[in-house]
Amino acid sequence: MSDDPSEAADQRLAAVVAKPRSQVAIESLQAEGVYDDARSVTEWTADSVAVPVTAPPQETQFREIVRQVGERRLRTLDDHLRERGWTDEEIERAPGSWAVLGSVVLVDIGDSPRPSEVGEALLSLHGEAETVLARHGISGDHREPSVEVIAGDGDTETVHTEHGTRYAMDLAEVMFSPGNKAERARMGDIVDPDERVLDMFAGIGYFTLPMARAGAHVTAVERNPTAFRFLVENVRLNGVDERVHPYRADCRDVVPGFAEEARADRVVMGYYEASAPRAEDSRAPPDASYEYLDSALTALAPGGVIHMHEATPNPLVFDRPIERLEAAAAEANRGVEVLDTRRVKEYSEGVAHVVVDARVQ
């Protein structure tokens, strides 16, 4: 090693890890406090990446510690786009945010010029990523995403690790909202061991997995066949087979089992429209006013807690979901005690994703 201080400053440490576990390693290094976020993750070999660190890690597994020699890497998307000849006006139209989910970068491309160049710049910025997907929205009864590969090898299947929970998914087939990260973690924190939980709209296990890892017994219901396949895979991936009971069904068809046996201590309603007044439905009793809230209350034990998600216009935030919950409970001759309200994120312009936590007597 040279004794020249300026040369030593350009020799920075990196931990070499296998590509498939790069996201897990990054989160572990962040937890240790040795991840260097001033530099980019770079490809090291065909099957590994070099993750920048400030000191050799003590708790994170790695193949070897190496020195990255050379100039300080570009840090921002703007820097990478300027290097590609973009003007300030064009950069103003570039994406301002994106999410790295395992080996996939998910980005709202908007009206950005030259999307493929944006994709290539994001791959340069995130050396652990292999595919960049432009997200165009969610539609249909099964909440299926519309995406487009704009850079990389095009593989949309990945495993994303978040607060120790592993989510296998195909981002071209199932939705995953990066903005719900804190809410997913919170559900794992508030549940008690051995609680009996009904997750009415489980998806790939967004809330089911953190709760099961915390010791709850979760009945997870999902009717989308693709999401259900990943739900089952994720239950095994996280080692919670004994605590999760997955059903591919309409949640309203599973609820009678709770009414006949032990009711749930906690019900999670993660579908934005679950609190809406009932549409015409031949299976619903004539006097029912709400399509899913009635089922949730039927499944919930006295004194149990309900977590109701809703997409609410800003002027109605918290008032509308609380009024709907109270109306449904009143029809069932039950009382509601609101425990907490939270704004999770902006769902769309003028509409917020909110959650109401309530105890139902």
Coordinates of C-alpha atoms in Angstrom, one line a residue:
M1 CA 0.0 0.0 0.0
S2 CA 1.3 3.5 -0.8
D3 CA 2.1 5.9 1.9
D4 CA 0.6 8.8 -0.1
P5 CA -2.4 10.1 1.9
S6 CA -4.2 11.2 -1.3
E7 CA -3.8 7.8 -2.8
A8 CA -5.0 6.1 0.4
A9 CA -8.1 8.3 0.4
D10 CA -9.0 6.8 -3.0
Q11 CA -8.8 3.2 -1.6
R12 CA -12.1 2.4 0.0
L13 CA -13.2 -0.8 1.6
A14 CA -16.0 -3.0 0.2
A15 CA -17.5 -6.3 1.3
V16 CA -18.0 -8.8 -1.5
V17 CA -21.3 -10.7 -1.2
A18 CA -23.3 -13.0 -3.6
K19 CA -25.7 -11.1 -5.8
P20 CA -28.8 -12.9 -4.7
R21 CA -28.2 -11.9 -1.0
S22 CA -27.0 -8.3 -1.7
Q23 CA -30.1 -6.6 -0.3
V24 CA -30.0 -8.7 2.8
A25 CA -26.3 -7.9 3.2
I26 CA -27.0 -4.1 2.8
E27 CA -29.7 -4.1 5.4
S28 CA -27.4 -6.0 7.8
L29 CA -24.5 -3.6 7.2
Q30 CA -26.8 -0.7 7.8
A31 CA -27.9 -2.2 11.1
E32 CA -24.2 -2.6 12.0
G33 CA -23.5 1.0 11.1
V34 CA -20.8 0.3 8.6
Y35 CA -22.6 0.7 5.3
D36 CA -21.1 3.6 3.3
D37 CA -24.0 5.2 1.5
A38 CA -21.8 7.8 -0.1
R39 CA -20.7 5.2 -2.6
S40 CA -22.5 2.9 -5.0
V41 CA -22.7 -0.9 -4.9
T42 CA -20.7 -2.2 -7.9
E43 CA -20.5 -5.5 -9.7
W44 CA -17.4 -7.5 -8.6
T45 CA -17.7 -10.8 -10.5
A46 CA -20.4 -12.3 -12.5
D47 CA -22.1 -13.6 -9.4
S48 CA -21.1 -11.1 -6.7
V49 CA -21.1 -7.4 -5.9
A50 CA -18.9 -5.1 -3.8
V51 CA -20.9 -3.3 -1.1
P52 CA -19.1 -0.2 0.2
V53 CA -18.3 -0.2 3.9
T54 CA -16.5 2.1 6.3
A55 CA -14.9 -0.7 8.3
P56 CA -14.8 -4.5 8.1
P57 CA -18.2 -5.9 9.3
Q58 CA -18.4 -8.0 12.4
E59 CA -21.9 -9.5 12.1
T60 CA -22.6 -9.6 8.4
Q61 CA -21.5 -12.6 6.3
F62 CA -19.3 -11.7 3.3
R63 CA -16.9 -13.5 1.0
E64 CA -13.9 -11.1 1.3
I65 CA -13.0 -7.5 2.0
V66 CA -11.5 -5.6 -0.9
R67 CA -10.3 -2.1 -1.7
Q68 CA -12.1 -0.2 -4.4
V69 CA -9.4 2.0 -6.0
G70 CA -10.3 5.1 -8.1
E71 CA -12.4 8.2 -8.2
R72 CA -15.4 8.7 -5.9
R73 CA -18.4 7.3 -7.7
L74 CA -21.4 9.4 -8.9
R75 CA -23.9 9.6 -6.1
T76 CA -27.2 10.8 -7.6
L77 CA -29.4 10.0 -10.6
D78 CA -28.9 13.6 -11.7
D79 CA -25.1 13.1 -11.8
H80 CA -25.4 10.0 -13.9
L81 CA -27.8 11.7 -16.3
R82 CA -25.6 14.8 -16.7
E83 CA -22.7 12.4 -17.6
R84 CA -25.0 11.1 -20.3
G85 CA -25.5 14.6 -21.7
W86 CA -28.8 15.5 -20.2
T87 CA -29.7 19.2 -19.8
D88 CA -31.0 20.7 -16.6
E89 CA -34.5 21.0 -18.2
E90 CA -34.5 17.3 -19.0
I91 CA -33.3 16.4 -15.6
E92 CA -36.2 18.4 -14.1
R93 CA -38.5 15.8 -15.7
A94 CA -36.5 12.8 -14.5
P95 CA -38.0 10.6 -11.7
G96 CA -37.5 12.0 -8.2
S97 CA -37.9 8.7 -6.4
W98 CA -37.8 4.9 -7.0
A99 CA -37.4 1.7 -4.9
V100 CA -34.9 -1.1 -5.1
L101 CA -36.7 -4.3 -4.4
G102 CA -34.1 -7.1 -4.3
S103 CA -32.6 -7.2 -7.8
V104 CA -35.3 -4.9 -9.4
V105 CA -35.6 -1.1 -9.4
L106 CA -39.2 0.0 -9.5
V107 CA -39.7 3.5 -10.8
D108 CA -42.6 5.8 -11.7
I109 CA -41.2 7.2 -15.0
G110 CA -43.8 9.9 -15.6
D111 CA -43.1 12.0 -18.6
S112 CA -39.3 11.6 -18.4
P113 CA -37.5 11.8 -21.7
R114 CA -35.6 8.7 -22.9
P115 CA -36.8 6.2 -20.3
S116 CA -34.2 3.6 -21.4
E117 CA -31.4 6.1 -20.4
V118 CA -33.0 6.6 -17.0
G119 CA -33.1 2.9 -16.6
E120 CA -29.4 2.5 -17.5
A121 CA -28.5 5.3 -15.1
L122 CA -30.4 3.6 -12.3
L123 CA -28.5 0.4 -12.9
S124 CA -25.3 2.3 -12.7
L125 CA -26.4 3.9 -9.5
H126 CA -27.5 0.6 -7.9
G127 CA -24.9 -2.0 -8.8
E128 CA -26.9 -4.8 -7.0
A129 CA -29.9 -4.4 -9.4
E130 CA -30.3 -6.3 -12.6
T131 CA -33.6 -5.0 -14.0
V132 CA -35.4 -1.6 -14.0
L133 CA -39.2 -1.6 -14.3
A134 CA -41.3 1.5 -15.1
R135 CA -44.6 1.3 -13.1
H136 CA -47.7 2.4 -14.9
G137 CA -50.4 1.7 -12.4
I138 CA -52.6 -1.0 -10.7
S139 CA -55.9 -2.2 -12.1
G140 CA -58.5 -5.0 -12.0
D141 CA -60.2 -6.9 -9.2
H142 CA -56.9 -8.7 -8.5
R143 CA -54.9 -5.4 -8.3
E144 CA -52.5 -6.4 -11.1
P145 CA -49.7 -4.1 -12.0
S146 CA -48.9 -2.7 -15.4
V147 CA -45.1 -2.5 -15.8
E148 CA -42.5 -2.1 -18.5
V149 CA -38.9 -3.2 -18.6
I150 CA -36.8 -0.2 -19.5
A151 CA -33.3 -1.5 -18.7
G152 CA -31.4 -4.6 -17.6
D153 CA -32.0 -8.3 -18.2
G154 CA -35.7 -8.2 -17.8
D155 CA -36.0 -10.7 -15.0
T156 CA -39.0 -9.4 -12.9
E157 CA -38.9 -12.2 -10.2
T158 CA -36.9 -11.2 -7.1
V159 CA -36.6 -11.7 -3.3
H160 CA -36.9 -8.4 -1.3
T161 CA -35.8 -8.3 2.4
E162 CA -37.4 -5.8 4.7
H163 CA -36.9 -5.7 8.5
G164 CA -35.8 -9.3 8.3
T165 CA -38.9 -10.5 6.4
R166 CA -38.3 -12.0 3.0
Y167 CA -40.8 -11.4 0.2
A168 CA -40.5 -13.4 -3.0
M169 CA -42.5 -11.9 -5.8
D170 CA -42.8 -11.3 -9.5
L171 CA -43.2 -7.5 -9.9
A172 CA -44.8 -8.0 -13.4
E173 CA -47.5 -10.1 -11.8
V174 CA -48.2 -8.9 -8.3
M175 CA -48.2 -5.4 -6.6
F176 CA -45.8 -4.4 -3.9
S177 CA -46.0 -0.9 -2.5
P178 CA -42.6 0.4 -1.2
G179 CA -44.5 3.2 0.6
N180 CA -46.1 0.7 3.0
K181 CA -42.8 -0.4 4.5
A182 CA -43.3 1.3 7.9
E183 CA -46.8 -0.1 8.2
R184 CA -45.6 -3.7 7.4
A185 CA -43.0 -3.4 10.1
R186 CA -45.5 -1.9 12.6
M187 CA -47.8 -4.9 12.2
G188 CA -45.0 -7.2 13.3
D189 CA -44.3 -4.9 16.3
I190 CA -47.9 -4.6 17.7
V191 CA -49.1 -8.2 17.4
D192 CA -48.8 -10.4 20.5
P193 CA -47.5 -14.0 20.4
D194 CA -50.2 -16.6 19.9
E195 CA -52.8 -14.1 18.9
R196 CA -55.4 -15.4 16.4
V197 CA -55.3 -13.1 13.4
L198 CA -57.4 -12.9 10.2
D199 CA -55.7 -11.2 7.3
M200 CA -58.6 -10.8 4.9
F201 CA -56.6 -9.6 1.8
A202 CA -53.2 -11.2 2.4
G203 CA -51.6 -10.7 -1.1
I204 CA -48.1 -12.2 -1.0
G205 CA -48.0 -11.9 2.8
Y206 CA -47.4 -8.2 3.2
F207 CA -48.8 -8.1 6.8
T208 CA -49.2 -11.8 7.4
L209 CA -45.4 -12.5 7.4
P210 CA -44.3 -9.9 9.9
M211 CA -47.1 -10.9 12.2
A212 CA -46.4 -14.6 11.9
R213 CA -42.7 -14.0 12.5
A214 CA -43.7 -12.2 15.7
G215 CA -45.5 -15.3 16.9
A216 CA -49.1 -14.8 15.8
H217 CA -51.3 -17.5 14.3
V218 CA -52.6 -16.0 11.0
T219 CA -55.3 -17.1 8.7
A220 CA -54.3 -15.5 5.4
V221 CA -56.9 -15.3 2.7
E222 CA -56.1 -14.4 -0.9
R223 CA -58.1 -15.1 -4.1
N224 CA -55.6 -13.9 -6.7
P225 CA -53.9 -17.2 -7.8
T226 CA -50.5 -15.7 -8.6
A227 CA -50.4 -13.7 -5.3
F228 CA -51.5 -16.9 -3.5
R229 CA -48.7 -18.9 -5.0
F230 CA -46.2 -16.4 -3.7
L231 CA -47.9 -16.2 -0.3
V232 CA -47.4 -20.0 0.1
E233 CA -43.8 -19.7 -1.1
N234 CA -43.1 -16.8 1.3
V235 CA -44.6 -18.7 4.3
R236 CA -42.0 -21.4 3.7
L237 CA -39.2 -18.9 2.9
N238 CA -39.7 -17.3 6.3
G239 CA -40.1 -20.5 8.2
V240 CA -43.6 -19.7 9.5
D241 CA -45.5 -22.8 8.1
E242 CA -46.8 -23.7 11.5
R243 CA -48.3 -20.3 12.2
V244 CA -49.9 -19.4 8.9
H245 CA -52.9 -21.0 7.4
P246 CA -53.3 -19.8 3.8
Y247 CA -56.6 -20.0 1.9
R248 CA -57.1 -19.3 -1.7
A249 CA -60.7 -18.0 -1.5
D250 CA -62.9 -15.0 -1.1
C251 CA -62.5 -13.9 2.5
R252 CA -66.2 -13.7 3.0
D253 CA -66.4 -17.5 2.4
V254 CA -63.8 -18.1 5.2
V255 CA -65.4 -15.9 7.8
P256 CA -68.2 -18.4 8.8
G257 CA -65.5 -20.7 10.2
F258 CA -64.4 -18.0 12.7
A259 CA -68.0 -17.4 13.8
E260 CA -68.5 -21.2 14.4
E261 CA -65.1 -21.7 16.2
A262 CA -62.9 -19.2 18.0
R263 CA -63.1 -15.7 16.7
A264 CA -60.1 -13.6 15.7
D265 CA -58.3 -11.4 18.2
R266 CA -57.3 -9.1 15.3
V267 CA -58.5 -8.6 11.8
V268 CA -56.5 -6.8 9.1
M269 CA -58.3 -5.2 6.1
G270 CA -55.5 -4.2 3.8
Y271 CA -57.7 -3.6 0.7
Y272 CA -58.4 0.1 0.1
E273 CA -62.0 -0.4 -0.9
A274 CA -62.9 -2.9 1.9
S275 CA -64.8 -0.2 3.9
A276 CA -67.0 0.9 1.0
P277 CA -70.8 0.4 1.2
R278 CA -72.0 -2.9 -0.1
A279 CA -72.5 -3.2 -3.9
E280 CA -75.2 -5.6 -5.2
D281 CA -74.1 -9.0 -4.1
S282 CA -76.4 -12.0 -4.1
R283 CA -74.5 -13.7 -1.4
A284 CA -74.9 -10.9 1.1
P285 CA -77.9 -10.8 3.4
P286 CA -80.5 -8.1 2.4
D287 CA -80.0 -6.0 5.5
A288 CA -76.2 -5.8 5.2
S289 CA -74.8 -2.3 4.4
Y290 CA -71.1 -3.0 4.0
E291 CA -69.5 -5.7 1.8
Y292 CA -66.5 -6.6 3.8
L293 CA -66.8 -4.7 7.1
D294 CA -69.8 -6.9 8.1
S295 CA -67.6 -10.0 7.5
A296 CA -64.7 -8.5 9.5
L297 CA -67.0 -7.8 12.4
T298 CA -68.5 -11.3 12.3
A299 CA -65.0 -12.8 12.5
L300 CA -63.7 -10.4 15.3
A301 CA -64.0 -11.5 18.9
P302 CA -65.5 -9.0 21.4
G303 CA -62.7 -6.7 22.5
G304 CA -60.7 -7.5 19.3
V305 CA -58.8 -5.0 17.2
I306 CA -59.5 -4.2 13.6
H307 CA -57.0 -2.5 11.2
M308 CA -58.9 -0.9 8.3
H309 CA -57.1 0.6 5.3
E310 CA -58.8 3.1 3.0
A311 CA -58.0 5.4 0.1
T312 CA -59.7 8.6 1.3
P313 CA -60.1 12.0 -0.4
N314 CA -58.1 14.5 1.7
P315 CA -61.1 16.5 2.9
L316 CA -62.6 13.3 4.3
V317 CA -59.4 11.8 5.9
F318 CA -60.2 9.9 9.1
D319 CA -63.8 11.1 9.3
R320 CA -65.1 8.9 6.5
P321 CA -63.4 5.6 7.5
I322 CA -64.3 6.1 11.1
E323 CA -67.9 6.9 10.2
R324 CA -68.1 3.8 8.0
L325 CA -66.7 1.6 10.8
E326 CA -69.0 3.0 13.4
A327 CA -72.0 2.5 11.1
A328 CA -71.2 -1.1 10.4
A329 CA -70.6 -1.8 14.1
A330 CA -73.9 -0.1 15.1
E331 CA -75.8 -2.4 12.7
A332 CA -74.1 -5.3 14.5
N333 CA -75.0 -3.8 17.9
R334 CA -71.3 -3.4 18.7
G335 CA -69.3 -0.4 20.0
V336 CA -66.1 1.1 18.5
E337 CA -63.1 2.6 20.4
V338 CA -60.7 4.3 17.9
L339 CA -57.1 3.5 19.1
D340 CA -55.1 5.2 16.4
T341 CA -55.3 6.8 12.9
R342 CA -52.4 7.1 10.5
R343 CA -51.7 8.5 7.1
V344 CA -49.5 5.9 5.4
K345 CA -48.8 7.7 2.1
E346 CA -50.4 9.6 -0.8
Y347 CA -52.4 7.2 -2.8
S348 CA -53.0 9.5 -5.7
E349 CA -53.4 13.3 -6.2
G350 CA -55.8 14.5 -3.5
V351 CA -56.3 11.0 -2.1
A352 CA -54.5 9.5 1.0
H353 CA -53.9 6.0 2.0
V354 CA -55.0 5.9 5.7
V355 CA -55.4 3.3 8.4
V356 CA -57.8 3.3 11.3
D357 CA -57.0 1.0 14.3
A358 CA -60.1 0.3 16.5
R359 CA -61.1 -1.9 19.3
V360 CA -64.6 -3.4 18.8
Q361 CA -66.6 -4.4 21.9

